[in-house]
Coordinates of C-alpha atoms in Angstrom, one line a residue:
Chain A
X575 CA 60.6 83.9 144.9
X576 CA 59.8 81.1 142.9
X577 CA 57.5 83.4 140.8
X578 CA 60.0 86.1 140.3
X579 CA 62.2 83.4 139.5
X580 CA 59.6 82.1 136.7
X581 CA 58.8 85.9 135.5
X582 CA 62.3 86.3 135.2
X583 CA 63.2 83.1 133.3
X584 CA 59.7 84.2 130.2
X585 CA 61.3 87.4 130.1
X586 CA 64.7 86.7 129.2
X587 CA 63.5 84.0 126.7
X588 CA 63.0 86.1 123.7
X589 CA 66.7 88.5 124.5
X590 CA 68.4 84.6 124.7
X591 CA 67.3 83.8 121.3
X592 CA 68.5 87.0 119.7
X593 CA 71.9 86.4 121.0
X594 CA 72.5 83.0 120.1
X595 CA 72.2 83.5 115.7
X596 CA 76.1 85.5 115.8
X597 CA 77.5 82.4 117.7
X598 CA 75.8 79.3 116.1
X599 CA 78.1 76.6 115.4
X600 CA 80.3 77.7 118.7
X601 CA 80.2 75.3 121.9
X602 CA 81.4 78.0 123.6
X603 CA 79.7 80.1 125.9
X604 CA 82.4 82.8 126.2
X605 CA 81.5 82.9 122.6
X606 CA 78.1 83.8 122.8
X607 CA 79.1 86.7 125.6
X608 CA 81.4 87.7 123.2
X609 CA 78.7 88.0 120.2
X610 CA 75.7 89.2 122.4
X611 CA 77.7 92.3 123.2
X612 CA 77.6 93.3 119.5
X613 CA 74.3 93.6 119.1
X614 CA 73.0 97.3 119.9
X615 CA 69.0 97.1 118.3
X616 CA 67.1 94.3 117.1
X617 CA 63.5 93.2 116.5
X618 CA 61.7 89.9 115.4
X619 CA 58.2 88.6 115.4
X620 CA 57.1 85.4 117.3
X621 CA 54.9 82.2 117.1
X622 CA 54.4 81.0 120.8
X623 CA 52.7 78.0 121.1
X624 CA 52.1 76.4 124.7
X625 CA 50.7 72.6 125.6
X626 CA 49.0 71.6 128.3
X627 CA 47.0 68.9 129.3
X628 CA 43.7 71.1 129.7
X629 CA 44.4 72.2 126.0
X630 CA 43.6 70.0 122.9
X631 CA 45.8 72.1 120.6
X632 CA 48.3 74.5 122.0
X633 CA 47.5 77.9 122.6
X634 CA 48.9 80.3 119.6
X635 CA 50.5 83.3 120.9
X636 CA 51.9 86.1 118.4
X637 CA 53.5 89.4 118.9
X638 CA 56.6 91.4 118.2
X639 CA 60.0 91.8 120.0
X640 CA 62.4 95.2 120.2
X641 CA 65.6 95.8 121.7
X642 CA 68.0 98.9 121.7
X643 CA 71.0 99.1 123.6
X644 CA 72.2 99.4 126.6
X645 CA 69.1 98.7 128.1
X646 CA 65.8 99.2 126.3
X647 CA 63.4 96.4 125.7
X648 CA 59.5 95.8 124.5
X649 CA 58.2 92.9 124.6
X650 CA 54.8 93.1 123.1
X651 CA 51.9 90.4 122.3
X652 CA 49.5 90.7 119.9
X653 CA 47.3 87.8 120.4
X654 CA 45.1 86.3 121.7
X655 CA 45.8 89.1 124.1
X656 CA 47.8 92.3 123.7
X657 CA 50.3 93.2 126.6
X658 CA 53.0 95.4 126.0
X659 CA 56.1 95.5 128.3
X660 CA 58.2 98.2 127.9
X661 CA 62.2 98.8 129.8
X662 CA 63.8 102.0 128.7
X663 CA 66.3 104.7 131.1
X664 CA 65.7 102.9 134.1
X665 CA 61.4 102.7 134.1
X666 CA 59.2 99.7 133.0
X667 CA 55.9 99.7 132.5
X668 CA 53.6 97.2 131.8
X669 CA 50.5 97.8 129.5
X670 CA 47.4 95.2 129.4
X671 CA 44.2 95.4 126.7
X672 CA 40.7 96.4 128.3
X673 CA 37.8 98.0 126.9
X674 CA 39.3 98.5 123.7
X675 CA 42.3 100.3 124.6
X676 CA 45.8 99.6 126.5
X677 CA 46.0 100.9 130.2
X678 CA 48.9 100.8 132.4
X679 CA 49.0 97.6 134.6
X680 CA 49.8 98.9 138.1
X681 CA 49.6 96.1 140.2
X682 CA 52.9 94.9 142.0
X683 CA 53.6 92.9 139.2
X684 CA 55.0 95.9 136.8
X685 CA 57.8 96.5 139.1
X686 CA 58.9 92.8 139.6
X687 CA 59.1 93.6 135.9
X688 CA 61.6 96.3 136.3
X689 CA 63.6 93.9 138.1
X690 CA 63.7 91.2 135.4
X691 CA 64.1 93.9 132.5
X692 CA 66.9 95.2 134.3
X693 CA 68.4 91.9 134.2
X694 CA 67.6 91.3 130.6
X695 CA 69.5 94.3 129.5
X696 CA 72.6 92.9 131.4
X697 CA 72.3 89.6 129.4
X698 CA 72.1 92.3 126.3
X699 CA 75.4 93.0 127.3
X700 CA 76.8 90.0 127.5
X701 CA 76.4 89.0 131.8
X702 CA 74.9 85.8 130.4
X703 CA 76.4 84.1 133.7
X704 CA 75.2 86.3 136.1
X705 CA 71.9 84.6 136.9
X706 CA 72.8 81.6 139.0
X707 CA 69.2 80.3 138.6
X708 CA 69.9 78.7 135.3
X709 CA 73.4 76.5 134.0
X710 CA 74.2 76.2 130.5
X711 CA 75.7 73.5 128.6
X712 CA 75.9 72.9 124.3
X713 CA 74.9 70.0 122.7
X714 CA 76.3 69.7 119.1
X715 CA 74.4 67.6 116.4
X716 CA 72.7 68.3 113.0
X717 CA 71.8 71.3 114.6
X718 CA 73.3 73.2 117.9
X719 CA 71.3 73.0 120.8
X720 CA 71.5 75.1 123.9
X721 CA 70.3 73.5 127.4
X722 CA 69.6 75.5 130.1
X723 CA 68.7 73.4 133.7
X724 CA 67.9 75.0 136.9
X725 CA 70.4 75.6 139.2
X726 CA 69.2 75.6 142.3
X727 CA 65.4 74.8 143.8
X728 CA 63.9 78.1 142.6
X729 CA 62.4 76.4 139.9
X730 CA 61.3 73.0 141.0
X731 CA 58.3 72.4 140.4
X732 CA 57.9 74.8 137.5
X733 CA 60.7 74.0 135.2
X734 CA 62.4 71.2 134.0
X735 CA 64.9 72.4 131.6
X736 CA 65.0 75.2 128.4
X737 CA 66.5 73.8 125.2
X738 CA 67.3 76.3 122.3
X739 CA 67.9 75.2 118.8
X740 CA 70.1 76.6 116.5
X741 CA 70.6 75.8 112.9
X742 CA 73.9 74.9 112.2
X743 CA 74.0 75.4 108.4
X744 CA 72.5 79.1 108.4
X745 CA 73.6 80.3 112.1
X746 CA 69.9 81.1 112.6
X747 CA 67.6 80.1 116.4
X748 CA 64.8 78.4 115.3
X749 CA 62.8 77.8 118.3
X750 CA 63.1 77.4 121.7
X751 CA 61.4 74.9 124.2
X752 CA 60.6 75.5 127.7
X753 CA 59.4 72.2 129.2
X754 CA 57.3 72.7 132.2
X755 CA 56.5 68.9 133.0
X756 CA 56.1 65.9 131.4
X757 CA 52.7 67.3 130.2
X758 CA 53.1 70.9 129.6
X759 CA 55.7 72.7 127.8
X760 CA 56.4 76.2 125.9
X761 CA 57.5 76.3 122.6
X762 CA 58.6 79.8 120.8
X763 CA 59.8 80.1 116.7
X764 CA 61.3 83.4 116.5
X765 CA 60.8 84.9 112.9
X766 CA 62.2 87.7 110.6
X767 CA 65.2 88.5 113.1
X768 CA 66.9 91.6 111.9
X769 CA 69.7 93.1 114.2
X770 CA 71.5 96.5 114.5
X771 CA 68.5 98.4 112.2
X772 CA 67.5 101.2 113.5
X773 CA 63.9 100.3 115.5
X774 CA 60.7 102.4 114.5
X775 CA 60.5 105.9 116.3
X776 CA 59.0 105.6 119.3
X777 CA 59.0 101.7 120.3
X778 CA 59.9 102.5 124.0
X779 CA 58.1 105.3 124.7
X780 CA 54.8 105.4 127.1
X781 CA 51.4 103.8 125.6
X782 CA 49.5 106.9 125.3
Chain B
X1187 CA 32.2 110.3 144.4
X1188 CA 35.1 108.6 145.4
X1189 CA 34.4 105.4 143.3
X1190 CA 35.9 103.1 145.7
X1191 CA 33.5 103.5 148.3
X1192 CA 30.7 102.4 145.1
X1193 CA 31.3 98.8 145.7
X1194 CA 31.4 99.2 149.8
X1195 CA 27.9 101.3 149.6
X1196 CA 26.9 98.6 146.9
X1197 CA 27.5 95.8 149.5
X1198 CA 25.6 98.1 152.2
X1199 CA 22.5 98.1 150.0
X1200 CA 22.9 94.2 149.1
X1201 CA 23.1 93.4 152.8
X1202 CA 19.9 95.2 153.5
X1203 CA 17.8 93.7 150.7
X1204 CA 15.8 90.5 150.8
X1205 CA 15.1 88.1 148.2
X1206 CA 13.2 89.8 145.1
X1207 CA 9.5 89.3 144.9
X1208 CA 8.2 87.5 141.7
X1209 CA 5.0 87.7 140.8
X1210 CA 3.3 85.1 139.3
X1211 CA 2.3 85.1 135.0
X1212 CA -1.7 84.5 134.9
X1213 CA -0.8 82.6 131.6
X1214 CA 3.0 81.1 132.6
X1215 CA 2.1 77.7 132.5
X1216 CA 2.6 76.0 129.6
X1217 CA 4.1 79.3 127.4
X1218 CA 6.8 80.7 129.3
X1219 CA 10.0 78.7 129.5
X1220 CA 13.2 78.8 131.8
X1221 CA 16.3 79.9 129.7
X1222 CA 18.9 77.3 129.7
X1223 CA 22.1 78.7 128.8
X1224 CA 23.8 76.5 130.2
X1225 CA 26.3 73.4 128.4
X1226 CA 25.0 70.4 127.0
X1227 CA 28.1 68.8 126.2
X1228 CA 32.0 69.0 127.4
X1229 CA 33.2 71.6 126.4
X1230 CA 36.5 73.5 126.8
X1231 CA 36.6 77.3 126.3
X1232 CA 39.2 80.3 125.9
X1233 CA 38.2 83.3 127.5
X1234 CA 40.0 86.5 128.0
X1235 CA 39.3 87.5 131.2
X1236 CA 39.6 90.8 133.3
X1237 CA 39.4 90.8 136.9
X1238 CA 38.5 94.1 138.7
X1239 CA 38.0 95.3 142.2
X1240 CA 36.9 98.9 143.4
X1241 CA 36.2 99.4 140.2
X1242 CA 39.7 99.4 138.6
X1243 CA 40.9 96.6 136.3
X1244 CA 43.4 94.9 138.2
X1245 CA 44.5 92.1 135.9
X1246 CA 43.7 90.2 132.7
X1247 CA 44.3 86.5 132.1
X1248 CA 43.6 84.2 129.8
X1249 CA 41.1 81.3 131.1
X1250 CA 40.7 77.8 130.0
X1251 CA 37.6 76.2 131.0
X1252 CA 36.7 72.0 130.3
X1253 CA 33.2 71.7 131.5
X1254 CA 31.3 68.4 131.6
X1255 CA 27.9 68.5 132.5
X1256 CA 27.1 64.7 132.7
X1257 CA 29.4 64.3 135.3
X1258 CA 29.5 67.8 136.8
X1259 CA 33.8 67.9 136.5
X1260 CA 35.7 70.8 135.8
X1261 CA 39.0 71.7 135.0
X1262 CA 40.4 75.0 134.6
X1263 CA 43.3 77.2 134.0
X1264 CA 44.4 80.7 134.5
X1265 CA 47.6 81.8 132.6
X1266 CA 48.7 85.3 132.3
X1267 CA 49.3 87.3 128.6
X1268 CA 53.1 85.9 128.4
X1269 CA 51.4 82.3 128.5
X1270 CA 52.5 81.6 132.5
X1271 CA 50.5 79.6 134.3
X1272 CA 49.3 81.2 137.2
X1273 CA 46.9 78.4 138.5
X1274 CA 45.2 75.0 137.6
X1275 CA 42.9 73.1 139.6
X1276 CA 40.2 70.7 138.8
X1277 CA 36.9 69.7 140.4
X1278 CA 35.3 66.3 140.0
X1279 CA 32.8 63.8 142.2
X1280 CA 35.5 63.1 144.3
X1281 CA 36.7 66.2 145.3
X1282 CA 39.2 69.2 144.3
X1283 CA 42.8 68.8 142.8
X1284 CA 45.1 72.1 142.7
X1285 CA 47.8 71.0 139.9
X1286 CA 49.4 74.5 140.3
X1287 CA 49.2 77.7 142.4
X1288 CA 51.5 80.8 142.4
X1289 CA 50.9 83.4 144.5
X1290 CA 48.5 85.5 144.9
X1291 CA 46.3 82.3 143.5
X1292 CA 48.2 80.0 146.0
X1293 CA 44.8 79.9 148.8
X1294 CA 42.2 77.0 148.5
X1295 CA 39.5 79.4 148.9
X1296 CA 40.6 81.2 146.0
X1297 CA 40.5 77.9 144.4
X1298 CA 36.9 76.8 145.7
X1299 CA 35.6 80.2 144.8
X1300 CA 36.7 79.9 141.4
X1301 CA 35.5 77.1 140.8
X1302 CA 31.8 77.5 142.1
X1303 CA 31.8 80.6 140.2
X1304 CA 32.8 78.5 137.1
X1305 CA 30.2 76.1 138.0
X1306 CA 27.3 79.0 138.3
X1307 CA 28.3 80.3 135.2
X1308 CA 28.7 76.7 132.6
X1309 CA 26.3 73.7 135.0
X1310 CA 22.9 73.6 134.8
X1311 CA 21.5 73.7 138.8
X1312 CA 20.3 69.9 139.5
X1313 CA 17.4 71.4 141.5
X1314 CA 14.2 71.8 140.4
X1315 CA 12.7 75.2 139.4
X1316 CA 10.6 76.6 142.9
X1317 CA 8.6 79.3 141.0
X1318 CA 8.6 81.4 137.5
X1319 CA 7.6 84.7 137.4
X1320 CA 8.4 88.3 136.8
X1321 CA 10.3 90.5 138.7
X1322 CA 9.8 94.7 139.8
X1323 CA 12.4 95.4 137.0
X1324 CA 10.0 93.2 134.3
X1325 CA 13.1 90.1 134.2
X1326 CA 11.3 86.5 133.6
X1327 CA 13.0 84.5 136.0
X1328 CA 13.0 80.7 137.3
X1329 CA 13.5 80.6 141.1
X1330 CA 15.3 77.3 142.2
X1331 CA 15.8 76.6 146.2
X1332 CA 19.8 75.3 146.5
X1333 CA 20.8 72.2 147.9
X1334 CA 23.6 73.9 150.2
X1335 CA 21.4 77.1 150.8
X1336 CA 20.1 79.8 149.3
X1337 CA 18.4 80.5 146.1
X1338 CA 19.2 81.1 142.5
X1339 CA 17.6 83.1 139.5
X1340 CA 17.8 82.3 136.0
X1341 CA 16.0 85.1 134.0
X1342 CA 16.4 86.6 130.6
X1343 CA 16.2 90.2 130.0
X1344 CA 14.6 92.8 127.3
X1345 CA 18.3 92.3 125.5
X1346 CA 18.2 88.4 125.4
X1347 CA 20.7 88.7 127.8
X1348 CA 20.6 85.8 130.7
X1349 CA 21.0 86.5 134.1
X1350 CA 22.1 84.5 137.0
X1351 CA 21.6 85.3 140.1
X1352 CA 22.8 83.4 143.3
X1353 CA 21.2 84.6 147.1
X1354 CA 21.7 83.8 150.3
X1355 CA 18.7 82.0 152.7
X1356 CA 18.1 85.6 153.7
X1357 CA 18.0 87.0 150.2
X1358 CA 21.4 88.7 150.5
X1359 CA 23.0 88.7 146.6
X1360 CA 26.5 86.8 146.4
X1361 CA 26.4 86.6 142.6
X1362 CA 25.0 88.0 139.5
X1363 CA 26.4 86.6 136.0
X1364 CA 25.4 88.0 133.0
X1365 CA 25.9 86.2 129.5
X1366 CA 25.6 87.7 126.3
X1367 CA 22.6 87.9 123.9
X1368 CA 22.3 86.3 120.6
X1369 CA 23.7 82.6 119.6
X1370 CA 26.7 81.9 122.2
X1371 CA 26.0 83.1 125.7
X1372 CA 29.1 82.0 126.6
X1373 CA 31.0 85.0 123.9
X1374 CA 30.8 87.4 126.5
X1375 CA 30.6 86.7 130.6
X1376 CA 30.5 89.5 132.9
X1377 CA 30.6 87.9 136.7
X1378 CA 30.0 90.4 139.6
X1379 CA 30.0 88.9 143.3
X1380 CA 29.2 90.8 146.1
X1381 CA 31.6 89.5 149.1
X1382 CA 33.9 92.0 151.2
X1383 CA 35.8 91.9 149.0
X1384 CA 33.8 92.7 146.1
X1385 CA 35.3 91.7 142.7
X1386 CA 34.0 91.3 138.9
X1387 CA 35.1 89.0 136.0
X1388 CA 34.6 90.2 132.8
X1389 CA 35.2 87.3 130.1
X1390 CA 35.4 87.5 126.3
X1391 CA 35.5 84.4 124.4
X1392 CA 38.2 83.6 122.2
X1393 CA 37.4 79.9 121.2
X1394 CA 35.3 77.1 122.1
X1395 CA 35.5 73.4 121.1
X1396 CA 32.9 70.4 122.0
X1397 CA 35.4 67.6 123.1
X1398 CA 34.1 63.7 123.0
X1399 CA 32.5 62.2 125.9
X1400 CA 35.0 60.0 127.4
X1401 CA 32.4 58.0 129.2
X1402 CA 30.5 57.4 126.4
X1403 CA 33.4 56.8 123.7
X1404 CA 35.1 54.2 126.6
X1405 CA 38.1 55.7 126.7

């Protein structure tokens, strides 16, 4: 539970951060359901770096970030290690990098996928309340700063709180930071956002 | 043939062997050396890793390693692609610490396996070498008797490839590592053990980085 819980919460990072840019400035969550149901396509890259006490330096993640309306989504990483997730009429699949090319990751773990992605596109559409896991709140400052703290004790033990950080001047996320513990913490900078484009033909079909 | 019964027939054929033969070099002493892949300082390491069983890939992780050979600690890390961490646990003098396991990583033996594995892989074996020889197949190898049982190989092949091999007192083989030729041994890791369940590691190194000796610096 408390793993679906924590697959759940990574997966709907990157969709939280698209929706936020349209309402920065706003203290208001209604707001931001408001906005997020605007947004039919977007993509962005992304810089994720994660620190943890075993680590020196934090690990550098990169990769690439699709959505389409109502419910498609991939979610891909390019390195260190590519993995592809892709949500789109109902399916996910999950695709992992061995021997030199992507194969279909058919463990049990592709379907608790399903579940999340499913989820994901209903935040798409604006059901930003309908996880109970998490409680949001707004912090205004220099910039706008969305806190989100486990609601219930799903997530002990693996999360203390999310904060997302939006620029006031420009109305633009610039990061957001998942803090594990006191020693360990997430941090993703979501670059070259660009919403309701069309996305590249074929970004949710099968890895062939 | 059904390629899941490979590993089950492999573990048939493993279970009826005995400890490989070595035949002694007439000229071994003094010219032929034991290979010692094995780390000289701490170290930490990235790895990609892919873990298989019957033969199918089941799942690749990232792997962080911090290996200390003067005081035999490690610490490690398993994390999936998204960056999750799916397990940590360290191993020092005084015993094993698990900081985090989620399921299906959440038993101790998973943990103690690990970590032995990790340990044949990165620690030089404090015992002494037994015998050095040659094997049927032509592989040099330094035979040391273990401490908690059993016997363990370190041999270098044709390739420059070294090979680690851990038996049981009877001979039965648990474990067989192979690290890649050439400068690093550690760049690429393929771990194959030979349990019930029967499972293989196949590692890739992203980065590695010496780290100061705590002990020494006095911090």
């Amino acid at each position: 539970m408390r793993l679906q819980a924590l697959r759940r919460l990574i997966l709907t990072l990157p969709v939280l951060l698209m929706v936020f840019p349209a309402a920065a400035g706003v203290n208001d969550i209604d707001r931001l359901r408001t906005d997020a149901s605007r947004i039919t396509s977007l993509s962005a890259d992304f810089v994720q770096k994660k620190s943890m006490k075993i680590l020196s330096a934090p690990l550098v993640s990169t990769g690439k970030f699709f959505y389409a309306a109502p419910d498609s989504i991939r979610w891909e990483y390019v390195k260190p290690i590519r993995s592809i997730v892709i949500s789109d009429k109902g399916n996910s699949k999950r695709y992992i990098a061995s021997g030199g090319k992507m194969i279909e990751d058919k463990t049990g773990g592709a379907q608790a996928m399903k579940i999340v992605l499913d989820e994901v596109a209903g935040w798409m559409k604006g059901n930003f309340t309908a996880n109970p896991t998490f409680t949001a709140s707004v912090r205004e400052g220099p910039e706008t700063q969305i806190i989100l703290t486990p609601a219930g004790k799903n997530m002990a033990g693996l999360i203390e709180k999310i904060e997302i950080t939006v620029s006031r001047r420009d109305a633009v996320v610039k990061t957001v930071r998942i803090v594990e513990s006191a020693s360990a913490e997430t941090r993703i900078d979501f670059l070259h956002a660009v919403v309701n484009q069309p996305l590249p033909p074929g970004t949710f079909q099968d890895i062939p | 043939m059904n390629v899941r019964l490979l590993p089950i027939l492999c573990l048939l054929l493993a279970s009826c062997s005995s400890l490989p033969e070595i035949r002694t070099l007439p000229d071994a002493a003094g010219k032929t050396t034991c290979p010692s892949p094995f780390v000289v300082q701490k170290t930490r390491f990235l790895h990609a890793m892919e873990a298989a069983a019957a033969g199918e890939t089941r799942t690749v992780m990232i792997g962080v390693t911090v290996a200390d050979p003067a005081s035999r600690t490690l610490a490690c890390a398993l994390m999936s692609p998204e960056g999750m961490v799916l397990f940590e646990a360290s191993r020092n003098s005084s015993g094993m610490e698990i900081s985090r396991a989620l399921p299906p990583f959440d038993s101790s033996d998973f943990a103690r396996g690990l970590l032995d594995d990790i340990g044949l892989i990165f620690f030089e074996p404090p015992e002494p070498v037994e015998r050095l020889g040659v094997l049927d197949t032509g592989l040099t190898v330094c035979r040391r008797r273990l401490r908690d049982g059993g016997w363990l190989d370190v041999g270098k092949d044709r390739d420059g490839r070294v090979q680690i091999r851990r038996y049981s007192e009877g001979g039965r083989l648990k474990r067989s590592v192979t690290l890649a030729g050439g400068a690093d041994p550690y760049a690429a890791i393929d771990l194959q053990a030979w349990e019930w369940t029967g499972y293989s590691l196949s590692m890739t190194l992203i980065e590695s980085e010496i780290l100061p000796d705590e002990a020494r610096s006095g911090k």
